[in-house]
Short mmCIF file of C-alpha atoms in Angstrom, two decimals:
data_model
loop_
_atom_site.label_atom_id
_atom_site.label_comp_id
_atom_site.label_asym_id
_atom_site.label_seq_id
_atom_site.Cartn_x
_atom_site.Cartn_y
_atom_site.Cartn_z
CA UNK A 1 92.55 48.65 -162.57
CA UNK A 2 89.99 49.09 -165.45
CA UNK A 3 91.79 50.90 -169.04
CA UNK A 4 90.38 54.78 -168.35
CA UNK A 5 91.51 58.25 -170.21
CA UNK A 6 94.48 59.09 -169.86
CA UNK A 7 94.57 61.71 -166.94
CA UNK A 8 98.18 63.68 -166.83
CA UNK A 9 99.80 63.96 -163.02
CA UNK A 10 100.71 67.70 -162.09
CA UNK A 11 103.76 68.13 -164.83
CA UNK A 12 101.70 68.66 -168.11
CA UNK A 13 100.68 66.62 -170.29
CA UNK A 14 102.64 68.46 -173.05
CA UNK A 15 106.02 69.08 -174.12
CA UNK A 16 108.96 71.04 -176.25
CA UNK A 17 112.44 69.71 -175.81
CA UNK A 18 115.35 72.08 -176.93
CA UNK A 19 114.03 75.43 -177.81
CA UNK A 20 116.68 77.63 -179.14
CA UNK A 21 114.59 80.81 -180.23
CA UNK A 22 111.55 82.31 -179.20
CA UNK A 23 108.58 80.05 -179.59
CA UNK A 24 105.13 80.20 -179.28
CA UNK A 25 104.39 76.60 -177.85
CA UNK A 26 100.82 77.36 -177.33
CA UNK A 27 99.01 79.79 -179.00
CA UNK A 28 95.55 79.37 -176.84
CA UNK A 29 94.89 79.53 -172.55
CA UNK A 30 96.99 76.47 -170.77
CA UNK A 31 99.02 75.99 -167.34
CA UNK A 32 102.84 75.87 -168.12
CA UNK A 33 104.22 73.10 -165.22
CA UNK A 34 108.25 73.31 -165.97
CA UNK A 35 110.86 75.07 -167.45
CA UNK A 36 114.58 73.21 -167.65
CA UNK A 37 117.67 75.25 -168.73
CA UNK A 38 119.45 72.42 -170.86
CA UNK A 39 122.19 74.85 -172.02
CA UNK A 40 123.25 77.89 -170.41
CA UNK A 41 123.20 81.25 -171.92
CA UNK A 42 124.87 84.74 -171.48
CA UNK A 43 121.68 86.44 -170.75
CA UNK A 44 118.24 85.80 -169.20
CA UNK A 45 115.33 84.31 -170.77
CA UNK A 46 111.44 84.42 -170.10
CA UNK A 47 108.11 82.78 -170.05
CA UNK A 48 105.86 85.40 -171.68
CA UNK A 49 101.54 85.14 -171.08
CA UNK A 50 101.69 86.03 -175.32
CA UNK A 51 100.05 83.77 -178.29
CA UNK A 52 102.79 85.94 -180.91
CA UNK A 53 106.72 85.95 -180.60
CA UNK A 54 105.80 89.89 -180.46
CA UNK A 55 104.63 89.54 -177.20
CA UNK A 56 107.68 89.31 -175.13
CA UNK A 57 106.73 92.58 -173.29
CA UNK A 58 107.67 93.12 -169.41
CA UNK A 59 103.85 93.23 -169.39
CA UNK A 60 103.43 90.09 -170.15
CA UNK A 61 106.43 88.42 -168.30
CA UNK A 62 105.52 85.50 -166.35
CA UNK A 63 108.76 83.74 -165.22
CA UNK A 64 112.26 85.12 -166.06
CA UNK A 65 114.16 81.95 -167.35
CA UNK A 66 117.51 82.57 -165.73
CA UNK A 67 120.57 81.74 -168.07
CA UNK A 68 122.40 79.10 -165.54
CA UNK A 69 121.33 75.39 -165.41
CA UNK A 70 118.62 75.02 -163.46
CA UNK A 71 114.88 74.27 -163.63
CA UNK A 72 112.11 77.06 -163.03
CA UNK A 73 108.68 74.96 -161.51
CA UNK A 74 106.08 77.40 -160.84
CA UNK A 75 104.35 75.97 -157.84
CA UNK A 76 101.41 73.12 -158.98
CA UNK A 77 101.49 75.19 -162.46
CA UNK A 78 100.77 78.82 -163.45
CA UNK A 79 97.85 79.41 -165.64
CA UNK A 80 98.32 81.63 -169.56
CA UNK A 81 95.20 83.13 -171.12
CA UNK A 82 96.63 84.24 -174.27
CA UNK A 83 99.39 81.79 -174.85
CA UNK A 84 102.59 80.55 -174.04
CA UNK A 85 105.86 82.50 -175.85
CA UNK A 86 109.19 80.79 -174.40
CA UNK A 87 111.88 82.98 -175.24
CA UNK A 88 115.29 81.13 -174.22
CA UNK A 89 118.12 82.36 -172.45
CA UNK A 90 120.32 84.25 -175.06
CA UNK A 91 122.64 81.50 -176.32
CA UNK A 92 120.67 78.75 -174.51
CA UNK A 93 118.36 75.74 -174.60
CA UNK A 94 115.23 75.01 -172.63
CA UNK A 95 112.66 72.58 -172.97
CA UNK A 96 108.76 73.36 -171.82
CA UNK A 97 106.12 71.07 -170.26
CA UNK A 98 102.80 72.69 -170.49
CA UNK A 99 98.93 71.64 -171.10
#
């Protein structure tokens, strides 16, 4: 096989490893692939369509991230227009794969 781009497999081609807080990971329209709970927490989390750590609104609520171990993977990847706001299970660690 010739060298080509680079073309990512379903998954993203992006990533964040151990968010803690709320984080806007991308602040422009992507697909967001996986969410792992690394750490528990002692209350849910979610994956906000938001391009400001303001915009954790149930409007806005993609995915609740729950606070067990576990790994959210929204079917072939859900599409964000505005952004992508990960705000972690309280107490918890997640890491993102996104493009």
């Amino acid at each position: 096989m010739g060298a080509g781009p680079f073309v990512p497999f379903p998954g993203g081609a992006n990533s964040i490893l151990d968010i803690t807080t709320a984080t806007v990971v991308k602040a422009s329209q992507g697909a967001v692939y996986n969410v792992v709970v690394n750490v528990a927490g002692t209350a849910a989390g979610g994956v906000y369509d938001a391009n400001t750590t303001a915009g954790n609104t149930a409007a806005n609520l993609m995915y609740t991230i729950p606070d067990t171990l576990a790994t959210l993977i929204p079917g072939g990847g859900s599409p964000f227009f505005n952004g992508l706001l990960i705000v972690p299970p309280t107490g918890g660690t997640v890491s993102v794969f996104f493009q």
